[in-house]
Coordinates of C-alpha atoms and ligand atoms in Angstrom, one line a residue:
M24 CA 130.6 114.6 142.8
S25 CA 133.3 115.2 139.6
T26 CA 136.9 117.0 140.5
P27 CA 139.2 118.6 138.5
N28 CA 142.1 117.5 136.7
K29 CA 145.2 118.6 136.8
M30 CA 147.6 119.6 133.5
T31 CA 151.4 121.3 133.0
A32 CA 150.9 124.2 131.2
T33 CA 153.3 126.7 130.3
C34 CA 152.5 130.4 130.5
G35 CA 153.2 132.5 126.9
N36 CA 154.2 135.6 128.6
C37 CA 157.9 134.1 130.9
G38 CA 157.8 130.1 129.7
E39 CA 156.7 129.2 133.6
P40 CA 155.2 125.2 133.2
R41 CA 152.5 125.5 136.2
D42 CA 150.1 122.7 137.4
I43 CA 146.5 124.2 137.0
D44 CA 143.3 122.6 137.6
V45 CA 140.6 121.9 134.0
W46 CA 137.8 120.5 134.8
N47 CA 137.4 118.1 131.8
G48 CA 133.9 117.4 133.2
I49 CA 131.7 120.2 134.2
N50 CA 128.3 119.0 136.2
I51 CA 126.5 121.7 136.7
G52 CA 124.6 119.5 139.4
E53 CA 127.0 119.3 141.9
H54 CA 128.9 122.2 141.5
P55 CA 126.6 125.1 139.9
E56 CA 129.2 128.0 140.6
L57 CA 130.9 126.9 137.7
K58 CA 128.5 128.3 136.1
E59 CA 129.3 131.7 135.9
Q60 CA 132.7 130.3 135.5
V61 CA 132.1 128.8 132.1
K62 CA 129.8 132.1 131.7
D63 CA 132.6 134.8 132.7
G64 CA 135.4 132.7 130.9
S65 CA 137.3 132.3 133.5
L66 CA 137.6 128.7 134.1
F67 CA 140.0 128.0 131.4
V68 CA 141.6 131.1 132.1
W69 CA 144.7 131.9 134.7
E70 CA 147.3 134.1 136.5
C71 CA 150.8 132.6 135.6
P72 CA 152.4 133.5 139.8
H73 CA 155.6 134.4 138.4
C74 CA 154.9 137.2 135.8
G75 CA 150.5 137.5 136.2
E76 CA 150.5 137.2 132.9
R77 CA 146.1 136.0 132.2
N78 CA 147.0 132.3 130.2
L79 CA 144.2 130.7 127.9
A80 CA 144.2 127.3 128.9
P81 CA 141.0 126.0 126.5
Y82 CA 141.1 122.5 127.1
Q83 CA 138.4 120.1 126.1
A84 CA 135.0 120.1 128.3
L85 CA 132.0 118.7 128.9
Y86 CA 129.3 120.6 130.5
H87 CA 126.5 119.2 132.0
D88 CA 123.4 120.6 133.1
P89 CA 121.3 118.2 134.2
A90 CA 118.5 120.0 135.5
E91 CA 118.2 121.1 132.5
H92 CA 118.6 118.2 130.5
L93 CA 121.4 120.0 128.3
M94 CA 125.2 119.0 127.3
I95 CA 127.8 120.8 125.7
W96 CA 131.1 119.2 124.7
H97 CA 134.0 122.3 123.8
I98 CA 135.9 120.3 121.7
P99 CA 139.7 121.6 120.3
E100 CA 141.0 120.3 117.2
N101 CA 143.2 117.2 118.4
T102 CA 141.9 117.7 121.6
V103 CA 138.6 114.5 121.6
T104 CA 138.6 111.4 118.7
E105 CA 135.4 110.8 116.7
E106 CA 136.0 107.7 118.2
Q107 CA 136.0 109.0 121.4
I108 CA 132.6 110.9 121.1
A109 CA 131.4 108.6 119.6
S110 CA 131.8 106.3 122.5
V111 CA 130.1 108.4 124.8
T112 CA 128.1 109.8 122.6
A113 CA 126.8 105.0 122.8
Q114 CA 126.7 105.8 126.6
L115 CA 123.9 109.1 126.5
K116 CA 121.3 106.8 124.2
D117 CA 119.5 106.1 127.1
L118 CA 119.3 110.5 127.8
E119 CA 116.2 111.0 126.2
G120 CA 115.0 114.4 125.5
Y121 CA 119.0 116.3 126.8
V122 CA 120.1 118.3 124.2
L123 CA 124.2 117.1 122.9
R124 CA 125.3 119.7 121.4
R125 CA 129.7 120.2 120.1
V126 CA 131.3 123.8 119.8
D127 CA 135.0 124.2 118.6
D128 CA 136.6 127.0 121.0
I129 CA 135.3 128.8 124.2
G130 CA 133.4 131.5 122.4
S131 CA 131.3 129.2 121.1
L132 CA 130.3 127.3 124.3
I133 CA 129.7 131.1 125.9
E134 CA 127.2 131.4 123.7
K135 CA 125.8 128.5 124.3
V136 CA 125.3 128.4 127.8
N137 CA 123.7 132.2 127.7
L138 CA 121.3 130.9 124.8
F139 CA 120.0 127.9 126.5
D140 CA 119.7 130.2 130.2
A141 CA 117.7 132.8 128.9
G142 CA 115.2 129.4 127.3
L143 CA 116.2 130.3 123.5
D144 CA 117.3 127.1 120.6
D145 CA 120.7 127.3 119.1
V146 CA 118.9 126.5 116.0
V147 CA 116.3 129.0 115.9
L148 CA 119.0 131.7 116.7
E149 CA 121.8 131.0 113.8
M150 CA 118.3 131.3 111.4
C151 CA 118.6 135.0 113.4
K152 CA 122.4 135.5 113.1
Y153 CA 121.4 134.4 109.1
V154 CA 118.5 136.5 108.4
T155 CA 120.3 139.3 110.3
K156 CA 123.2 139.8 107.9
M157 CA 121.1 139.1 104.7
E158 CA 119.3 142.4 107.0
L159 CA 122.9 144.6 107.3
T160 CA 124.5 143.7 103.9
G161 CA 120.9 143.6 101.7
A162 CA 119.7 147.1 103.7
S163 CA 121.5 149.6 102.7
R164 CA 121.8 150.4 106.7
E165 CA 124.7 151.6 108.6
V166 CA 125.9 148.5 110.2
S167 CA 126.8 150.8 113.2
D168 CA 123.4 151.8 114.2
P169 CA 122.7 149.5 117.2
A170 CA 118.8 149.2 116.2
P171 CA 117.3 148.3 112.6
V172 CA 115.4 151.4 111.6
E173 CA 113.6 152.6 108.0
G174 CA 114.9 154.2 105.0
S175 CA 118.2 153.7 103.1
S176 CA 121.3 155.1 103.4
P177 CA 124.3 154.7 100.8
P178 CA 124.6 150.7 99.8
L179 CA 127.7 148.6 102.1
A180 CA 131.6 148.0 99.9
P181 CA 131.3 145.0 98.5
E182 CA 134.5 144.2 100.8
K183 CA 132.5 145.3 103.5
T184 CA 129.0 143.0 102.9
E185 CA 131.6 140.2 102.8
A186 CA 133.4 140.7 105.5
I187 CA 130.1 141.2 107.8
R188 CA 128.7 137.7 105.8
Q189 CA 132.4 136.1 108.2
A190 CA 131.5 137.1 111.5
P191 CA 130.9 135.1 113.8
F192 CA 127.5 136.6 115.8
K193 CA 127.0 135.6 119.2
F194 CA 124.7 136.3 120.6
Y195 CA 124.7 137.8 123.8
K196 CA 122.1 138.8 125.6
L197 CA 118.0 139.6 125.4
D198 CA 117.6 143.5 126.6
G199 CA 115.2 145.6 127.9
P200 CA 111.7 145.3 128.2
D201 CA 111.0 143.6 125.0
N202 CA 113.0 140.9 124.9
D203 CA 115.3 142.1 122.0
L204 CA 118.4 140.5 121.6
I205 CA 121.7 141.9 121.2
F206 CA 124.6 139.6 118.9
S207 CA 127.7 141.0 119.4
Y208 CA 131.0 140.2 116.2
P209 CA 134.0 141.3 115.3
L210 CA 134.2 144.1 112.2
D211 CA 137.4 146.0 111.8
G212 CA 138.7 145.3 114.6
E213 CA 136.7 146.3 117.1
M214 CA 133.0 144.5 118.5
R215 CA 130.4 145.6 116.9
G216 CA 126.5 145.2 118.0
V217 CA 123.2 144.8 116.8
K218 CA 119.7 144.1 118.0
I219 CA 117.2 142.9 116.5
G220 CA 113.2 142.5 117.6
F221 CA 112.1 139.1 119.6
Q222 CA 109.4 139.1 116.5
V223 CA 112.3 138.5 114.5
Y224 CA 113.1 135.5 116.7
G225 CA 109.3 134.5 116.2
D226 CA 109.6 134.8 112.4
C227 CA 112.3 133.0 112.3
Q228 CA 110.9 130.3 115.0
G229 CA 107.9 129.7 112.3
I230 CA 110.7 129.4 109.6
V231 CA 112.3 126.7 111.4
S232 CA 109.6 124.9 112.2
R233 CA 108.2 124.7 108.5
N234 CA 111.4 123.0 107.5
P235 CA 112.3 119.8 109.6
V236 CA 115.2 119.6 107.7
M237 CA 116.8 122.4 110.0
T238 CA 116.5 119.4 112.8
P239 CA 119.8 118.9 114.3
G240 CA 121.1 115.1 114.1
P241 CA 121.6 112.4 116.4
G242 CA 124.3 112.6 118.9
F243 CA 126.7 115.6 119.6
A244 CA 125.4 118.0 117.0
R245 CA 127.4 120.9 115.4
I246 CA 124.8 124.3 115.2
D247 CA 126.5 126.9 113.8
A248 CA 126.9 129.6 111.0
A249 CA 128.3 126.9 108.4
W250 CA 125.7 124.4 109.1
L251 CA 123.2 126.4 109.2
E252 CA 124.1 127.7 105.6
S253 CA 124.4 124.7 104.2
F254 CA 120.3 124.6 103.7
F255 CA 120.4 127.7 101.7
G256 CA 123.5 126.7 99.7
Ligands
ZN327 ZN1 154.4 134.4 133.7

Protein backbone atom coordinates (compact mmCIF):
# COMPACT_ATOMS: atom_id res chain seq x y z
CA MET A 1 0.00 0.00 0.00
CA SER A 2 1.26 3.45 -0.78
CA THR A 3 1.46 5.90 2.09
CA PRO A 4 1.81 9.66 2.24
CA ASN A 5 5.20 11.31 2.67
CA LYS A 6 5.85 14.04 5.22
CA MET A 7 6.81 17.57 4.30
CA THR A 8 7.39 20.64 6.43
CA ALA A 9 5.14 23.48 5.31
CA THR A 10 4.89 27.01 6.65
CA CYS A 11 1.59 28.70 7.34
CA GLY A 12 1.03 31.59 4.96
CA ASN A 13 -0.75 33.57 7.66
CA CYS A 14 1.12 33.09 10.97
CA GLY A 15 4.38 31.56 9.75
CA GLU A 16 4.19 28.46 11.98
CA PRO A 17 5.87 25.37 10.48
CA ARG A 18 3.94 22.12 10.34
CA ASP A 19 4.61 18.58 9.15
CA ILE A 20 1.94 17.70 6.61
CA ASP A 21 1.04 14.58 4.63
CA VAL A 22 1.87 14.79 0.95
CA TRP A 23 0.60 12.10 -1.42
CA ASN A 24 3.28 12.09 -4.09
CA GLY A 25 1.72 8.85 -5.33
CA ILE A 26 -2.08 8.79 -5.39
CA ASN A 27 -3.16 5.24 -6.20
CA ILE A 28 -6.95 5.18 -6.52
CA GLY A 29 -6.90 1.38 -6.70
CA GLU A 30 -5.40 1.19 -3.20
CA HIS A 31 -6.99 4.34 -1.77
CA PRO A 32 -10.31 4.99 -3.55
CA GLU A 33 -11.21 7.57 -0.89
CA LEU A 34 -8.50 9.89 -2.21
CA LYS A 35 -10.35 10.45 -5.49
CA GLU A 36 -12.95 12.76 -3.97
CA GLN A 37 -10.20 14.61 -2.11
CA VAL A 38 -8.47 15.23 -5.42
CA LYS A 39 -11.71 16.31 -7.08
CA ASP A 40 -12.56 18.85 -4.38
CA GLY A 41 -8.92 19.91 -4.00
CA SER A 42 -8.81 19.13 -0.28
CA LEU A 43 -5.87 16.73 -0.68
CA PHE A 44 -3.73 19.80 -1.30
CA VAL A 45 -5.10 21.94 1.52
CA TRP A 46 -3.95 21.88 5.15
CA GLU A 47 -5.36 23.80 8.05
CA CYS A 48 -2.99 25.55 10.43
CA PRO A 49 -3.67 24.41 14.04
CA HIS A 50 -2.39 27.75 15.37
CA CYS A 51 -4.47 30.24 13.43
CA GLY A 52 -6.94 28.18 11.41
CA GLU A 53 -5.65 29.40 8.05
CA ARG A 54 -6.31 26.99 5.20
CA ASN A 55 -3.09 26.74 3.22
CA LEU A 56 -2.54 25.34 -0.24
CA ALA A 57 0.32 22.86 -0.65
CA PRO A 58 0.65 22.31 -4.39
CA TYR A 59 3.14 19.43 -4.19
CA GLN A 60 3.96 17.17 -7.12
CA ALA A 61 1.68 14.15 -7.25
CA LEU A 62 1.20 11.24 -9.63
CA TYR A 63 -2.49 10.32 -9.78
CA HIS A 64 -2.96 6.70 -10.83
CA ASP A 65 -6.30 5.03 -11.52
CA PRO A 66 -5.38 1.42 -12.45
CA ALA A 67 -8.96 0.45 -13.37
CA GLU A 68 -9.22 3.33 -15.82
CA HIS A 69 -5.65 2.88 -17.10
CA LEU A 70 -5.03 6.52 -16.34
CA MET A 71 -2.11 8.47 -14.90
CA ILE A 72 -2.08 12.23 -14.46
CA TRP A 73 1.08 13.77 -13.09
CA HIS A 74 0.72 17.10 -11.32
CA ILE A 75 4.11 18.71 -11.75
CA PRO A 76 4.41 22.27 -10.44
CA GLU A 77 7.32 24.22 -11.88
CA ASN A 78 10.79 23.04 -10.80
CA THR A 79 9.57 20.11 -8.68
CA VAL A 80 10.47 17.23 -11.00
CA THR A 81 13.25 17.26 -13.60
CA GLU A 82 12.74 16.18 -17.20
CA GLU A 83 15.25 13.36 -16.48
CA GLN A 84 13.06 12.09 -13.62
CA ILE A 85 9.99 12.23 -15.86
CA ALA A 86 11.83 10.32 -18.59
CA SER A 87 12.98 7.73 -16.04
CA VAL A 88 9.45 7.12 -14.74
CA THR A 89 8.11 7.03 -18.30
CA ALA A 90 10.70 4.37 -19.24
CA GLN A 91 9.56 2.20 -16.31
CA LEU A 92 5.98 2.48 -17.56
CA LYS A 93 6.64 1.36 -21.11
CA ASP A 94 4.87 -1.96 -20.54
CA LEU A 95 1.64 -0.22 -19.56
CA GLU A 96 0.02 -0.64 -22.94
CA GLY A 97 -3.10 1.41 -23.52
CA TYR A 98 -2.54 3.81 -20.64
CA VAL A 99 -3.45 7.47 -20.92
CA LEU A 100 -0.53 9.50 -19.51
CA ARG A 101 -0.91 13.23 -18.90
CA ARG A 102 1.01 15.95 -17.14
CA VAL A 103 -0.47 19.14 -15.71
CA ASP A 104 1.11 22.21 -14.10
CA ASP A 105 -1.57 23.19 -11.61
CA ILE A 106 -4.16 21.63 -9.31
CA GLY A 107 -7.09 23.13 -11.22
CA SER A 108 -5.96 21.25 -14.32
CA LEU A 109 -5.49 18.03 -12.33
CA ILE A 110 -9.05 18.32 -11.02
CA GLU A 111 -10.35 19.01 -14.51
CA LYS A 112 -8.60 15.96 -15.98
CA VAL A 113 -9.94 13.65 -13.25
CA ASN A 114 -13.45 15.06 -13.79
CA LEU A 115 -13.41 14.73 -17.56
CA PHE A 116 -12.03 11.18 -17.68
CA ASP A 117 -14.56 10.29 -14.95
CA ALA A 118 -17.28 11.60 -17.27
CA GLY A 119 -16.00 9.34 -20.05
CA LEU A 120 -14.77 12.26 -22.16
CA ASP A 121 -11.58 12.73 -24.17
CA ASP A 122 -9.34 15.65 -23.23
CA VAL A 123 -8.14 16.33 -26.79
CA VAL A 124 -11.75 16.62 -27.97
CA LEU A 125 -12.55 18.82 -24.97
CA GLU A 126 -9.71 21.22 -25.77
CA MET A 127 -11.13 21.44 -29.29
CA CYS A 128 -14.56 22.18 -27.77
CA LYS A 129 -13.08 24.98 -25.66
CA TYR A 130 -11.39 26.43 -28.72
CA VAL A 131 -14.62 26.35 -30.72
CA THR A 132 -16.59 27.78 -27.79
CA LYS A 133 -14.17 30.68 -27.40
CA MET A 134 -14.51 31.41 -31.10
CA GLU A 135 -18.30 31.34 -30.70
CA LEU A 136 -18.28 33.59 -27.65
CA THR A 137 -15.95 36.13 -29.19
CA GLY A 138 -17.06 35.95 -32.79
CA ALA A 139 -20.80 35.40 -32.59
CA SER A 140 -21.48 38.74 -30.94
CA ARG A 141 -23.25 37.19 -28.04
CA GLU A 142 -23.50 38.38 -24.47
CA VAL A 143 -20.86 36.45 -22.57
CA SER A 144 -22.99 35.91 -19.51
CA ASP A 145 -25.60 33.94 -21.43
CA PRO A 146 -25.58 30.46 -19.98
CA ALA A 147 -26.67 28.85 -23.20
CA PRO A 148 -25.95 29.59 -26.84
CA VAL A 149 -28.71 31.69 -28.35
CA GLU A 150 -29.45 32.76 -31.87
CA GLY A 151 -29.66 36.38 -32.81
CA SER A 152 -27.32 39.31 -32.63
CA SER A 153 -26.25 41.73 -29.95
CA PRO A 154 -23.59 44.42 -30.15
CA PRO A 155 -20.06 43.11 -30.85
CA LEU A 156 -17.80 42.62 -27.84
CA ALA A 157 -15.18 45.23 -27.10
CA PRO A 158 -11.75 44.08 -28.39
CA GLU A 159 -10.27 43.90 -24.89
CA LYS A 160 -13.14 41.67 -23.78
CA THR A 161 -12.63 39.43 -26.79
CA GLU A 162 -8.95 39.10 -25.92
CA ALA A 163 -9.74 38.41 -22.24
CA ILE A 164 -12.04 35.52 -23.22
CA ARG A 165 -9.47 34.11 -25.66
CA GLN A 166 -6.85 34.13 -22.89
CA ALA A 167 -9.14 32.84 -20.12
CA PRO A 168 -8.41 29.33 -18.82
CA PHE A 169 -11.61 27.42 -19.64
CA LYS A 170 -12.15 24.35 -17.48
CA PHE A 171 -14.57 21.48 -18.00
CA TYR A 172 -16.88 21.58 -14.99
CA LYS A 173 -19.45 18.84 -15.59
CA LEU A 174 -22.01 17.23 -17.85
CA ASP A 175 -25.44 18.64 -17.20
CA GLY A 176 -29.02 17.57 -17.80
CA PRO A 177 -30.60 14.70 -19.73
CA ASP A 178 -28.84 15.71 -22.97
CA ASN A 179 -25.37 15.76 -21.43
CA ASP A 180 -24.75 19.43 -22.10
CA LEU A 181 -21.18 20.41 -21.29
CA ILE A 182 -20.51 23.19 -18.82
CA PHE A 183 -17.23 25.09 -18.87
CA SER A 184 -16.19 27.58 -16.23
CA TYR A 185 -13.79 30.45 -16.71
CA PRO A 186 -12.72 33.60 -14.89
CA LEU A 187 -13.57 36.99 -16.41
CA ASP A 188 -13.48 40.44 -14.82
CA GLY A 189 -12.64 38.91 -11.46
CA GLU A 190 -15.54 36.49 -11.28
CA MET A 191 -16.25 32.95 -12.44
CA ARG A 192 -18.49 32.55 -15.46
CA GLY A 193 -20.11 29.48 -16.88
CA VAL A 194 -20.99 28.58 -20.43
CA LYS A 195 -23.10 25.63 -21.49
CA ILE A 196 -22.73 23.97 -24.87
CA GLY A 197 -24.75 21.19 -26.45
CA PHE A 198 -23.30 17.69 -26.64
CA GLN A 199 -23.48 17.88 -30.44
CA VAL A 200 -20.56 20.34 -30.27
CA TYR A 201 -18.55 17.59 -28.58
CA GLY A 202 -19.56 15.22 -31.37
CA ASP A 203 -18.54 17.75 -34.01
CA CYS A 204 -15.17 18.25 -32.31
CA GLN A 205 -14.70 14.49 -32.09
CA GLY A 206 -15.08 14.45 -35.87
CA ILE A 207 -12.52 17.23 -36.33
CA VAL A 208 -10.00 15.46 -34.10
CA SER A 209 -10.46 12.09 -35.81
CA ARG A 210 -9.93 13.69 -39.23
CA ASN A 211 -6.69 15.28 -38.01
CA PRO A 212 -4.37 12.51 -36.78
CA VAL A 213 -1.73 15.18 -36.12
CA MET A 214 -3.78 15.95 -33.01
CA THR A 215 -2.66 12.71 -31.39
CA PRO A 216 -0.97 13.13 -28.01
CA GLY A 217 2.73 12.39 -28.07
CA PRO A 218 4.27 9.45 -26.18
CA GLY A 219 4.86 9.63 -22.45
CA PHE A 220 3.23 12.18 -20.14
CA ALA A 221 1.66 14.52 -22.68
CA ARG A 222 0.61 18.05 -21.84
CA ILE A 223 -2.83 18.49 -23.43
CA ASP A 224 -4.01 22.04 -22.84
CA ALA A 225 -5.13 25.18 -24.68
CA ALA A 226 -1.59 26.06 -25.80
CA TRP A 227 -1.08 22.55 -27.20
CA LEU A 228 -4.38 22.69 -29.11
CA GLU A 229 -3.74 26.19 -30.43
CA SER A 230 -0.36 25.08 -31.79
CA PHE A 231 -2.30 23.38 -34.59
CA PHE A 232 -4.04 26.61 -35.56
CA GLY A 233 -1.05 28.96 -35.69
ZN1 LIG B 1 -1.21 29.72 10.88
